[in-house]
């Protein structure tokens, strides 16, 4: 099934996985609305994506701003949400050392931002459309020092299942990527980065880091898969089987 003629909103689409989703969807015949928190980043992404793309800045922490964003977008077929901010929860830390107030704020984008987006998309999304949210494989493979990020990731999966029932027949699904080569790694020196990639993936059945274009295919599948809802699709190189 093609996405030819469909209109897709990608919140978090100015870089990384979201940009790859936008680019791949355009290649399949869709038009795309790219959204991110910074207008300059949106403009840059739209310039790279070409005439099939447009864009708006949106602050997913602000419900009124999210509502205004969807009013400006108008009707569309599919919503993809890849925005996220893990902040210092990426660094393993014991619960005793964790700043709980700071940690609460970090869920405001990935979880509550997604909730706000879905809530205000409902008046504009096609009845036969879909929503695809984004999770993280830490929900399935907790590591010592990561209880809060594990819980944050797991909350997305339960949200997806609840929304799939509550909003039926609108389809709600989730992609759960493992380590992917995106810009979040750019602050790390190249040699250190590649060593980290090797350490993370050397025991996987597919022993390498994933690319954004590979993850994007999962999002497109879930947009096309008209008999699939409430599901979490792992794109992880077989990591959970390590």
JSON list of C-alpha atoms in Angstrom, two decimals:
[
{"chain": "A", "resi": 1, "resn": "UNK", "atom": "CA", "xyz": [0.00, 0.00, 0.00]},
{"chain": "A", "resi": 2, "resn": "UNK", "atom": "CA", "xyz": [1.38, 3.39, -1.01]},
{"chain": "A", "resi": 3, "resn": "UNK", "atom": "CA", "xyz": [1.26, 6.69, 0.85]},
{"chain": "A", "resi": 4, "resn": "UNK", "atom": "CA", "xyz": [0.70, 8.45, -2.46]},
{"chain": "A", "resi": 5, "resn": "UNK", "atom": "CA", "xyz": [-1.38, 11.59, -1.90]},
{"chain": "A", "resi": 6, "resn": "UNK", "atom": "CA", "xyz": [-1.39, 11.27, 1.90]},
{"chain": "A", "resi": 7, "resn": "UNK", "atom": "CA", "xyz": [-0.48, 14.17, 4.17]},
{"chain": "A", "resi": 8, "resn": "UNK", "atom": "CA", "xyz": [1.75, 13.36, 7.13]},
{"chain": "A", "resi": 9, "resn": "UNK", "atom": "CA", "xyz": [2.65, 15.50, 10.15]},
{"chain": "A", "resi": 10, "resn": "UNK", "atom": "CA", "xyz": [6.04, 14.67, 11.69]},
{"chain": "A", "resi": 11, "resn": "UNK", "atom": "CA", "xyz": [6.66, 16.33, 15.06]},
{"chain": "A", "resi": 12, "resn": "UNK", "atom": "CA", "xyz": [10.38, 16.06, 15.64]},
{"chain": "A", "resi": 13, "resn": "UNK", "atom": "CA", "xyz": [10.91, 15.92, 11.89]},
{"chain": "A", "resi": 14, "resn": "UNK", "atom": "CA", "xyz": [13.71, 18.45, 11.52]},
{"chain": "A", "resi": 15, "resn": "UNK", "atom": "CA", "xyz": [16.49, 15.96, 12.29]},
{"chain": "A", "resi": 16, "resn": "UNK", "atom": "CA", "xyz": [17.39, 12.35, 13.05]},
{"chain": "A", "resi": 17, "resn": "UNK", "atom": "CA", "xyz": [14.74, 9.68, 12.79]},
{"chain": "A", "resi": 18, "resn": "UNK", "atom": "CA", "xyz": [11.92, 12.18, 12.22]},
{"chain": "A", "resi": 19, "resn": "UNK", "atom": "CA", "xyz": [13.71, 13.72, 9.25]},
{"chain": "A", "resi": 20, "resn": "UNK", "atom": "CA", "xyz": [14.32, 10.25, 7.81]},
{"chain": "A", "resi": 21, "resn": "UNK", "atom": "CA", "xyz": [10.60, 9.46, 8.17]},
{"chain": "A", "resi": 22, "resn": "UNK", "atom": "CA", "xyz": [9.69, 12.67, 6.36]},
{"chain": "A", "resi": 23, "resn": "UNK", "atom": "CA", "xyz": [12.20, 12.00, 3.57]},
{"chain": "A", "resi": 24, "resn": "UNK", "atom": "CA", "xyz": [11.10, 8.39, 3.10]},
{"chain": "A", "resi": 25, "resn": "UNK", "atom": "CA", "xyz": [7.40, 9.30, 3.12]},
{"chain": "A", "resi": 26, "resn": "UNK", "atom": "CA", "xyz": [7.97, 11.94, 0.44]},
{"chain": "A", "resi": 27, "resn": "UNK", "atom": "CA", "xyz": [9.75, 9.29, -1.60]},
{"chain": "A", "resi": 28, "resn": "UNK", "atom": "CA", "xyz": [6.57, 7.21, -1.35]},
{"chain": "A", "resi": 29, "resn": "UNK", "atom": "CA", "xyz": [4.41, 10.01, -2.72]},
{"chain": "A", "resi": 30, "resn": "UNK", "atom": "CA", "xyz": [3.25, 11.73, 0.46]},
{"chain": "A", "resi": 31, "resn": "UNK", "atom": "CA", "xyz": [3.42, 15.39, 1.40]},
{"chain": "A", "resi": 32, "resn": "UNK", "atom": "CA", "xyz": [4.85, 16.19, 4.81]},
{"chain": "A", "resi": 33, "resn": "UNK", "atom": "CA", "xyz": [4.46, 18.87, 7.47]},
{"chain": "A", "resi": 34, "resn": "UNK", "atom": "CA", "xyz": [7.65, 19.02, 9.52]},
{"chain": "A", "resi": 35, "resn": "UNK", "atom": "CA", "xyz": [7.46, 20.40, 13.05]},
{"chain": "A", "resi": 36, "resn": "UNK", "atom": "CA", "xyz": [10.10, 21.08, 15.68]},
{"chain": "A", "resi": 37, "resn": "UNK", "atom": "CA", "xyz": [10.67, 23.51, 18.52]},
{"chain": "A", "resi": 38, "resn": "UNK", "atom": "CA", "xyz": [12.96, 25.84, 16.54]},
{"chain": "A", "resi": 39, "resn": "UNK", "atom": "CA", "xyz": [11.73, 27.56, 13.37]},
{"chain": "A", "resi": 40, "resn": "UNK", "atom": "CA", "xyz": [15.27, 27.77, 11.98]},
{"chain": "A", "resi": 41, "resn": "UNK", "atom": "CA", "xyz": [15.60, 23.98, 12.19]},
{"chain": "A", "resi": 42, "resn": "UNK", "atom": "CA", "xyz": [12.20, 23.54, 10.55]},
{"chain": "A", "resi": 43, "resn": "UNK", "atom": "CA", "xyz": [13.15, 25.88, 7.71]},
{"chain": "A", "resi": 44, "resn": "UNK", "atom": "CA", "xyz": [16.42, 24.02, 7.17]},
{"chain": "A", "resi": 45, "resn": "UNK", "atom": "CA", "xyz": [14.65, 20.66, 7.01]},
{"chain": "A", "resi": 46, "resn": "UNK", "atom": "CA", "xyz": [11.99, 21.93, 4.61]},
{"chain": "A", "resi": 47, "resn": "UNK", "atom": "CA", "xyz": [14.72, 23.33, 2.37]},
{"chain": "A", "resi": 48, "resn": "UNK", "atom": "CA", "xyz": [16.35, 19.91, 2.19]},
{"chain": "A", "resi": 49, "resn": "UNK", "atom": "CA", "xyz": [13.09, 18.02, 1.67]},
{"chain": "A", "resi": 50, "resn": "UNK", "atom": "CA", "xyz": [11.83, 20.16, -1.20]},
{"chain": "A", "resi": 51, "resn": "UNK", "atom": "CA", "xyz": [8.41, 21.14, -2.51]},
{"chain": "A", "resi": 52, "resn": "UNK", "atom": "CA", "xyz": [6.53, 18.25, -0.94]},
{"chain": "A", "resi": 53, "resn": "UNK", "atom": "CA", "xyz": [7.36, 19.59, 2.53]},
{"chain": "A", "resi": 54, "resn": "UNK", "atom": "CA", "xyz": [6.17, 22.49, 4.63]},
{"chain": "A", "resi": 55, "resn": "UNK", "atom": "CA", "xyz": [6.77, 23.25, 8.28]},
{"chain": "A", "resi": 56, "resn": "UNK", "atom": "CA", "xyz": [5.86, 25.04, 11.47]},
{"chain": "A", "resi": 57, "resn": "UNK", "atom": "CA", "xyz": [7.53, 25.45, 14.84]},
{"chain": "A", "resi": 58, "resn": "UNK", "atom": "CA", "xyz": [5.65, 23.94, 17.78]},
{"chain": "A", "resi": 59, "resn": "UNK", "atom": "CA", "xyz": [6.31, 23.85, 21.51]},
{"chain": "A", "resi": 60, "resn": "UNK", "atom": "CA", "xyz": [4.92, 20.50, 22.66]},
{"chain": "A", "resi": 61, "resn": "UNK", "atom": "CA", "xyz": [5.29, 21.57, 26.30]},
{"chain": "A", "resi": 62, "resn": "UNK", "atom": "CA", "xyz": [2.59, 24.21, 25.76]},
{"chain": "A", "resi": 63, "resn": "UNK", "atom": "CA", "xyz": [-0.91, 22.83, 25.14]},
{"chain": "A", "resi": 64, "resn": "UNK", "atom": "CA", "xyz": [-2.26, 26.08, 23.70]},
{"chain": "A", "resi": 65, "resn": "UNK", "atom": "CA", "xyz": [0.65, 26.22, 21.27]},
{"chain": "A", "resi": 66, "resn": "UNK", "atom": "CA", "xyz": [0.03, 22.61, 20.22]},
{"chain": "A", "resi": 67, "resn": "UNK", "atom": "CA", "xyz": [-3.65, 23.36, 19.63]},
{"chain": "A", "resi": 68, "resn": "UNK", "atom": "CA", "xyz": [-2.76, 26.42, 17.52]},
{"chain": "A", "resi": 69, "resn": "UNK", "atom": "CA", "xyz": [-0.26, 24.35, 15.53]},
{"chain": "A", "resi": 70, "resn": "UNK", "atom": "CA", "xyz": [-2.89, 21.81, 14.47]},
{"chain": "A", "resi": 71, "resn": "UNK", "atom": "CA", "xyz": [-5.36, 24.56, 13.63]},
{"chain": "A", "resi": 72, "resn": "UNK", "atom": "CA", "xyz": [-2.72, 26.00, 11.29]},
{"chain": "A", "resi": 73, "resn": "UNK", "atom": "CA", "xyz": [-1.95, 22.59, 9.76]},
{"chain": "A", "resi": 74, "resn": "UNK", "atom": "CA", "xyz": [-5.56, 21.68, 9.01]},
{"chain": "A", "resi": 75, "resn": "UNK", "atom": "CA", "xyz": [-6.55, 18.24, 7.75]},
{"chain": "A", "resi": 76, "resn": "UNK", "atom": "CA", "xyz": [-4.04, 15.41, 7.42]},
{"chain": "A", "resi": 77, "resn": "UNK", "atom": "CA", "xyz": [-3.82, 11.60, 7.35]},
{"chain": "A", "resi": 78, "resn": "UNK", "atom": "CA", "xyz": [-1.06, 10.45, 9.70]},
{"chain": "A", "resi": 79, "resn": "UNK", "atom": "CA", "xyz": [0.74, 11.82, 12.76]},
{"chain": "A", "resi": 80, "resn": "UNK", "atom": "CA", "xyz": [4.30, 10.75, 13.61]},
{"chain": "A", "resi": 81, "resn": "UNK", "atom": "CA", "xyz": [5.81, 11.86, 16.91]},
{"chain": "A", "resi": 82, "resn": "UNK", "atom": "CA", "xyz": [9.59, 11.46, 17.28]},
{"chain": "A", "resi": 83, "resn": "UNK", "atom": "CA", "xyz": [10.31, 14.44, 19.55]},
{"chain": "A", "resi": 84, "resn": "UNK", "atom": "CA", "xyz": [12.08, 13.61, 22.78]},
{"chain": "A", "resi": 85, "resn": "UNK", "atom": "CA", "xyz": [14.38, 14.94, 25.47]},
{"chain": "A", "resi": 86, "resn": "UNK", "atom": "CA", "xyz": [16.15, 12.42, 27.69]},
{"chain": "A", "resi": 87, "resn": "UNK", "atom": "CA", "xyz": [18.43, 15.07, 29.20]},
{"chain": "A", "resi": 88, "resn": "UNK", "atom": "CA", "xyz": [20.79, 13.72, 31.84]},
{"chain": "A", "resi": 89, "resn": "UNK", "atom": "CA", "xyz": [18.78, 10.50, 32.18]},
{"chain": "A", "resi": 90, "resn": "UNK", "atom": "CA", "xyz": [21.03, 9.14, 29.43]},
{"chain": "A", "resi": 91, "resn": "UNK", "atom": "CA", "xyz": [23.78, 8.91, 32.06]},
{"chain": "A", "resi": 92, "resn": "UNK", "atom": "CA", "xyz": [23.31, 5.99, 34.47]},
{"chain": "A", "resi": 93, "resn": "UNK", "atom": "CA", "xyz": [22.70, 7.27, 37.96]},
{"chain": "A", "resi": 94, "resn": "UNK", "atom": "CA", "xyz": [21.37, 5.74, 41.15]},
{"chain": "A", "resi": 95, "resn": "UNK", "atom": "CA", "xyz": [17.93, 6.81, 42.33]},
{"chain": "A", "resi": 96, "resn": "UNK", "atom": "CA", "xyz": [19.52, 8.31, 45.46]},
{"chain": "A", "resi": 97, "resn": "UNK", "atom": "CA", "xyz": [21.58, 10.65, 43.21]},
{"chain": "A", "resi": 98, "resn": "UNK", "atom": "CA", "xyz": [18.71, 11.64, 40.93]},
{"chain": "A", "resi": 99, "resn": "UNK", "atom": "CA", "xyz": [17.18, 15.12, 40.95]},
{"chain": "A", "resi": 100, "resn": "UNK", "atom": "CA", "xyz": [13.52, 14.13, 40.88]},
{"chain": "A", "resi": 101, "resn": "UNK", "atom": "CA", "xyz": [12.20, 17.59, 39.96]},
{"chain": "A", "resi": 102, "resn": "UNK", "atom": "CA", "xyz": [14.51, 17.71, 36.95]},
{"chain": "A", "resi": 103, "resn": "UNK", "atom": "CA", "xyz": [13.55, 14.16, 36.01]},
{"chain": "A", "resi": 104, "resn": "UNK", "atom": "CA", "xyz": [9.83, 15.04, 36.08]},
{"chain": "A", "resi": 105, "resn": "UNK", "atom": "CA", "xyz": [10.43, 17.80, 33.58]},
{"chain": "A", "resi": 106, "resn": "UNK", "atom": "CA", "xyz": [12.15, 15.46, 31.16]},
{"chain": "A", "resi": 107, "resn": "UNK", "atom": "CA", "xyz": [8.93, 13.54, 30.58]},
{"chain": "A", "resi": 108, "resn": "UNK", "atom": "CA", "xyz": [7.24, 16.70, 29.40]},
{"chain": "A", "resi": 109, "resn": "UNK", "atom": "CA", "xyz": [8.29, 16.22, 25.77]},
{"chain": "A", "resi": 110, "resn": "UNK", "atom": "CA", "xyz": [8.42, 12.50, 25.10]},
{"chain": "A", "resi": 111, "resn": "UNK", "atom": "CA", "xyz": [5.32, 11.51, 27.08]},
{"chain": "A", "resi": 112, "resn": "UNK", "atom": "CA", "xyz": [3.15, 14.56, 27.80]},
{"chain": "A", "resi": 113, "resn": "UNK", "atom": "CA", "xyz": [4.18, 16.18, 24.53]},
{"chain": "A", "resi": 114, "resn": "UNK", "atom": "CA", "xyz": [2.88, 13.11, 22.72]},
{"chain": "A", "resi": 115, "resn": "UNK", "atom": "CA", "xyz": [-0.35, 13.22, 24.73]},
{"chain": "A", "resi": 116, "resn": "UNK", "atom": "CA", "xyz": [-0.88, 16.89, 23.87]},
{"chain": "A", "resi": 117, "resn": "UNK", "atom": "CA", "xyz": [-0.18, 16.23, 20.20]},
{"chain": "A", "resi": 118, "resn": "UNK", "atom": "CA", "xyz": [-2.61, 13.34, 19.92]},
{"chain": "A", "resi": 119, "resn": "UNK", "atom": "CA", "xyz": [-5.31, 15.21, 21.82]},
{"chain": "A", "resi": 120, "resn": "UNK", "atom": "CA", "xyz": [-5.26, 18.20, 19.49]},
{"chain": "A", "resi": 121, "resn": "UNK", "atom": "CA", "xyz": [-4.67, 16.18, 16.32]},
{"chain": "A", "resi": 122, "resn": "UNK", "atom": "CA", "xyz": [-8.00, 14.42, 16.74]},
{"chain": "A", "resi": 123, "resn": "UNK", "atom": "CA", "xyz": [-10.08, 17.23, 15.26]},
{"chain": "A", "resi": 124, "resn": "UNK", "atom": "CA", "xyz": [-7.98, 17.23, 12.09]},
{"chain": "A", "resi": 125, "resn": "UNK", "atom": "CA", "xyz": [-6.75, 13.68, 11.41]},
{"chain": "A", "resi": 126, "resn": "UNK", "atom": "CA", "xyz": [-8.53, 11.45, 8.88]},
{"chain": "A", "resi": 127, "resn": "UNK", "atom": "CA", "xyz": [-10.80, 8.77, 10.42]},
{"chain": "A", "resi": 128, "resn": "UNK", "atom": "CA", "xyz": [-8.86, 6.08, 8.55]},
{"chain": "A", "resi": 129, "resn": "UNK", "atom": "CA", "xyz": [-5.49, 7.59, 9.50]},
{"chain": "A", "resi": 130, "resn": "UNK", "atom": "CA", "xyz": [-3.00, 6.68, 12.20]},
{"chain": "A", "resi": 131, "resn": "UNK", "atom": "CA", "xyz": [-0.67, 7.90, 14.92]},
{"chain": "A", "resi": 132, "resn": "UNK", "atom": "CA", "xyz": [2.84, 6.50, 15.36]},
{"chain": "A", "resi": 133, "resn": "UNK", "atom": "CA", "xyz": [4.66, 7.36, 18.58]},
{"chain": "A", "resi": 134, "resn": "UNK", "atom": "CA", "xyz": [8.28, 6.63, 19.54]},
{"chain": "A", "resi": 135, "resn": "UNK", "atom": "CA", "xyz": [9.68, 4.60, 22.39]},
{"chain": "A", "resi": 136, "resn": "UNK", "atom": "CA", "xyz": [13.12, 3.32, 23.37]},
{"chain": "A", "resi": 137, "resn": "UNK", "atom": "CA", "xyz": [14.43, -0.23, 23.83]},
{"chain": "A", "resi": 138, "resn": "UNK", "atom": "CA", "xyz": [15.51, 0.55, 27.38]},
{"chain": "A", "resi": 139, "resn": "UNK", "atom": "CA", "xyz": [11.87, -0.26, 28.21]},
{"chain": "A", "resi": 140, "resn": "UNK", "atom": "CA", "xyz": [12.73, -3.87, 27.31]},
{"chain": "A", "resi": 141, "resn": "UNK", "atom": "CA", "xyz": [16.34, -4.02, 28.48]},
{"chain": "A", "resi": 142, "resn": "UNK", "atom": "CA", "xyz": [16.76, -2.01, 31.71]},
{"chain": "A", "resi": 143, "resn": "UNK", "atom": "CA", "xyz": [20.30, -1.24, 32.78]},
{"chain": "A", "resi": 144, "resn": "UNK", "atom": "CA", "xyz": [21.61, -0.51, 36.25]},
{"chain": "A", "resi": 145, "resn": "UNK", "atom": "CA", "xyz": [21.26, 3.19, 36.99]},
{"chain": "A", "resi": 146, "resn": "UNK", "atom": "CA", "xyz": [18.39, 3.78, 34.55]},
{"chain": "A", "resi": 147, "resn": "UNK", "atom": "CA", "xyz": [15.11, 3.13, 36.42]},
{"chain": "A", "resi": 148, "resn": "UNK", "atom": "CA", "xyz": [13.46, 6.42, 35.49]},
{"chain": "A", "resi": 149, "resn": "UNK", "atom": "CA", "xyz": [14.35, 6.34, 31.79]},
{"chain": "A", "resi": 150, "resn": "UNK", "atom": "CA", "xyz": [13.15, 2.72, 31.71]},
{"chain": "A", "resi": 151, "resn": "UNK", "atom": "CA", "xyz": [9.83, 3.79, 33.23]},
{"chain": "A", "resi": 152, "resn": "UNK", "atom": "CA", "xyz": [9.54, 6.75, 30.86]},
{"chain": "A", "resi": 153, "resn": "UNK", "atom": "CA", "xyz": [10.05, 4.49, 27.85]},
{"chain": "A", "resi": 154, "resn": "UNK", "atom": "CA", "xyz": [7.61, 1.91, 29.14]},
{"chain": "A", "resi": 155, "resn": "UNK", "atom": "CA", "xyz": [4.94, 4.53, 29.70]},
{"chain": "A", "resi": 156, "resn": "UNK", "atom": "CA", "xyz": [4.79, 5.23, 25.97]},
{"chain": "A", "resi": 157, "resn": "UNK", "atom": "CA", "xyz": [3.95, 1.61, 25.22]},
{"chain": "A", "resi": 158, "resn": "UNK", "atom": "CA", "xyz": [1.09, 1.56, 27.72]},
{"chain": "A", "resi": 159, "resn": "UNK", "atom": "CA", "xyz": [-0.15, 4.89, 26.36]},
{"chain": "A", "resi": 160, "resn": "UNK", "atom": "CA", "xyz": [-0.25, 3.38, 22.87]},
{"chain": "A", "resi": 161, "resn": "UNK", "atom": "CA", "xyz": [-2.31, 0.41, 24.00]},
{"chain": "A", "resi": 162, "resn": "UNK", "atom": "CA", "xyz": [-4.72, 2.59, 25.95]},
{"chain": "A", "resi": 163, "resn": "UNK", "atom": "CA", "xyz": [-5.17, 5.05, 23.10]},
{"chain": "A", "resi": 164, "resn": "UNK", "atom": "CA", "xyz": [-5.66, 2.25, 20.56]},
{"chain": "A", "resi": 165, "resn": "UNK", "atom": "CA", "xyz": [-8.73, 1.15, 22.53]},
{"chain": "A", "resi": 166, "resn": "UNK", "atom": "CA", "xyz": [-9.93, 4.62, 23.47]},
{"chain": "A", "resi": 167, "resn": "UNK", "atom": "CA", "xyz": [-9.61, 6.19, 20.02]},
{"chain": "A", "resi": 168, "resn": "UNK", "atom": "CA", "xyz": [-10.62, 3.23, 17.84]},
{"chain": "A", "resi": 169, "resn": "UNK", "atom": "CA", "xyz": [-10.98, 2.96, 14.90]},
{"chain": "A", "resi": 170, "resn": "UNK", "atom": "CA", "xyz": [-8.11, 5.47, 14.65]},
{"chain": "A", "resi": 171, "resn": "UNK", "atom": "CA", "xyz": [-4.96, 3.33, 14.68]},
{"chain": "A", "resi": 172, "resn": "UNK", "atom": "CA", "xyz": [-2.28, 4.05, 17.30]},
{"chain": "A", "resi": 173, "resn": "UNK", "atom": "CA", "xyz": [1.10, 2.30, 17.18]},
{"chain": "A", "resi": 174, "resn": "UNK", "atom": "CA", "xyz": [4.69, 2.82, 18.30]},
{"chain": "A", "resi": 175, "resn": "UNK", "atom": "CA", "xyz": [8.20, 2.29, 16.95]},
{"chain": "A", "resi": 176, "resn": "UNK", "atom": "CA", "xyz": [10.88, 1.29, 19.45]},
{"chain": "A", "resi": 177, "resn": "UNK", "atom": "CA", "xyz": [14.36, 1.95, 18.02]},
{"chain": "A", "resi": 178, "resn": "UNK", "atom": "CA", "xyz": [17.61, 0.83, 19.62]},
{"chain": "A", "resi": 179, "resn": "UNK", "atom": "CA", "xyz": [20.90, 2.64, 19.04]},
{"chain": "A", "resi": 180, "resn": "UNK", "atom": "CA", "xyz": [20.62, 4.70, 15.86]},
{"chain": "A", "resi": 181, "resn": "UNK", "atom": "CA", "xyz": [23.24, 6.92, 14.22]},
{"chain": "A", "resi": 182, "resn": "UNK", "atom": "CA", "xyz": [21.62, 10.33, 14.72]},
{"chain": "A", "resi": 183, "resn": "UNK", "atom": "CA", "xyz": [22.86, 13.78, 15.63]},
{"chain": "A", "resi": 184, "resn": "UNK", "atom": "CA", "xyz": [22.53, 13.13, 19.37]},
{"chain": "A", "resi": 185, "resn": "UNK", "atom": "CA", "xyz": [25.91, 11.39, 19.14]},
{"chain": "A", "resi": 186, "resn": "UNK", "atom": "CA", "xyz": [27.68, 14.29, 17.43]},
{"chain": "A", "resi": 187, "resn": "UNK", "atom": "CA", "xyz": [29.01, 15.84, 20.64]},
{"chain": "A", "resi": 188, "resn": "UNK", "atom": "CA", "xyz": [31.14, 12.75, 21.18]},
{"chain": "A", "resi": 189, "resn": "UNK", "atom": "CA", "xyz": [34.61, 12.54, 19.50]},
{"chain": "A", "resi": 190, "resn": "UNK", "atom": "CA", "xyz": [34.44, 10.30, 16.43]},
{"chain": "A", "resi": 191, "resn": "UNK", "atom": "CA", "xyz": [36.81, 7.66, 17.79]},
{"chain": "A", "resi": 192, "resn": "UNK", "atom": "CA", "xyz": [34.96, 7.45, 21.10]},
{"chain": "A", "resi": 193, "resn": "UNK", "atom": "CA", "xyz": [31.62, 7.37, 19.30]},
{"chain": "A", "resi": 194, "resn": "UNK", "atom": "CA", "xyz": [32.59, 4.46, 17.05]},
{"chain": "A", "resi": 195, "resn": "UNK", "atom": "CA", "xyz": [34.01, 2.56, 20.03]},
{"chain": "A", "resi": 196, "resn": "UNK", "atom": "CA", "xyz": [30.71, 3.08, 21.84]},
{"chain": "A", "resi": 197, "resn": "UNK", "atom": "CA", "xyz": [28.76, 1.83, 18.83]},
{"chain": "A", "resi": 198, "resn": "UNK", "atom": "CA", "xyz": [30.90, -1.30, 18.67]},
{"chain": "A", "resi": 199, "resn": "UNK", "atom": "CA", "xyz": [30.52, -1.99, 22.39]},
{"chain": "A", "resi": 200, "resn": "UNK", "atom": "CA", "xyz": [26.75, -1.51, 22.20]},
{"chain": "A", "resi": 201, "resn": "UNK", "atom": "CA", "xyz": [26.19, -3.76, 19.21]},
{"chain": "A", "resi": 202, "resn": "UNK", "atom": "CA", "xyz": [28.96, -6.36, 18.91]},
{"chain": "A", "resi": 203, "resn": "UNK", "atom": "CA", "xyz": [26.85, -9.13, 20.49]},
{"chain": "A", "resi": 204, "resn": "UNK", "atom": "CA", "xyz": [23.74, -8.39, 18.44]},
{"chain": "A", "resi": 205, "resn": "UNK", "atom": "CA", "xyz": [22.63, -10.73, 15.64]},
{"chain": "A", "resi": 206, "resn": "UNK", "atom": "CA", "xyz": [23.08, -7.67, 13.40]},
{"chain": "A", "resi": 207, "resn": "UNK", "atom": "CA", "xyz": [26.33, -6.35, 14.91]},
{"chain": "A", "resi": 208, "resn": "UNK", "atom": "CA", "xyz": [26.24, -2.70, 13.93]},
{"chain": "A", "resi": 209, "resn": "UNK", "atom": "CA", "xyz": [24.50, 0.56, 14.72]},
{"chain": "A", "resi": 210, "resn": "UNK", "atom": "CA", "xyz": [21.22, 1.30, 12.94]},
{"chain": "A", "resi": 211, "resn": "UNK", "atom": "CA", "xyz": [20.67, 4.09, 10.43]},
{"chain": "A", "resi": 212, "resn": "UNK", "atom": "CA", "xyz": [17.74, 6.54, 10.51]},
{"chain": "A", "resi": 213, "resn": "UNK", "atom": "CA", "xyz": [16.58, 5.40, 7.06]},
{"chain": "A", "resi": 214, "resn": "UNK", "atom": "CA", "xyz": [16.23, 1.84, 8.38]},
{"chain": "A", "resi": 215, "resn": "UNK", "atom": "CA", "xyz": [14.04, 2.92, 11.30]},
{"chain": "A", "resi": 216, "resn": "UNK", "atom": "CA", "xyz": [11.95, 5.12, 9.00]},
{"chain": "A", "resi": 217, "resn": "UNK", "atom": "CA", "xyz": [10.69, 2.02, 7.20]},
{"chain": "A", "resi": 218, "resn": "UNK", "atom": "CA", "xyz": [9.01, 0.87, 10.42]},
{"chain": "A", "resi": 219, "resn": "UNK", "atom": "CA", "xyz": [7.04, 4.11, 10.66]},
{"chain": "A", "resi": 220, "resn": "UNK", "atom": "CA", "xyz": [5.94, 3.82, 7.04]},
{"chain": "A", "resi": 221, "resn": "UNK", "atom": "CA", "xyz": [4.87, 0.23, 7.60]},
{"chain": "A", "resi": 222, "resn": "UNK", "atom": "CA", "xyz": [2.68, 1.24, 10.54]},
{"chain": "A", "resi": 223, "resn": "UNK", "atom": "CA", "xyz": [1.10, 4.06, 8.54]},
{"chain": "A", "resi": 224, "resn": "UNK", "atom": "CA", "xyz": [0.28, 1.64, 5.73]},
{"chain": "A", "resi": 225, "resn": "UNK", "atom": "CA", "xyz": [-0.75, -1.32, 7.91]},
{"chain": "A", "resi": 226, "resn": "UNK", "atom": "CA", "xyz": [-4.48, -0.77, 8.06]},
{"chain": "A", "resi": 227, "resn": "UNK", "atom": "CA", "xyz": [-5.15, -3.87, 10.20]},
{"chain": "A", "resi": 228, "resn": "UNK", "atom": "CA", "xyz": [-2.54, -3.07, 12.87]},
{"chain": "A", "resi": 229, "resn": "UNK", "atom": "CA", "xyz": [-3.15, -1.07, 16.04]},
{"chain": "A", "resi": 230, "resn": "UNK", "atom": "CA", "xyz": [-1.92, -0.99, 19.63]},
{"chain": "A", "resi": 231, "resn": "UNK", "atom": "CA", "xyz": [1.42, -2.50, 18.61]},
{"chain": "A", "resi": 232, "resn": "UNK", "atom": "CA", "xyz": [5.07, -1.76, 19.42]},
{"chain": "A", "resi": 233, "resn": "UNK", "atom": "CA", "xyz": [7.50, -2.47, 16.58]},
{"chain": "A", "resi": 234, "resn": "UNK", "atom": "CA", "xyz": [11.10, -3.00, 17.72]},
{"chain": "A", "resi": 235, "resn": "UNK", "atom": "CA", "xyz": [13.89, -1.96, 15.33]},
{"chain": "A", "resi": 236, "resn": "UNK", "atom": "CA", "xyz": [16.91, -3.05, 17.29]},
{"chain": "A", "resi": 237, "resn": "UNK", "atom": "CA", "xyz": [19.27, -5.32, 15.35]},
{"chain": "A", "resi": 238, "resn": "UNK", "atom": "CA", "xyz": [18.06, -8.24, 17.44]},
{"chain": "A", "resi": 239, "resn": "UNK", "atom": "CA", "xyz": [19.41, -6.69, 20.64]},
{"chain": "A", "resi": 240, "resn": "UNK", "atom": "CA", "xyz": [16.88, -8.25, 23.08]},
{"chain": "A", "resi": 241, "resn": "UNK", "atom": "CA", "xyz": [18.12, -11.69, 21.98]},
{"chain": "A", "resi": 242, "resn": "UNK", "atom": "CA", "xyz": [21.67, -10.93, 23.18]}
]
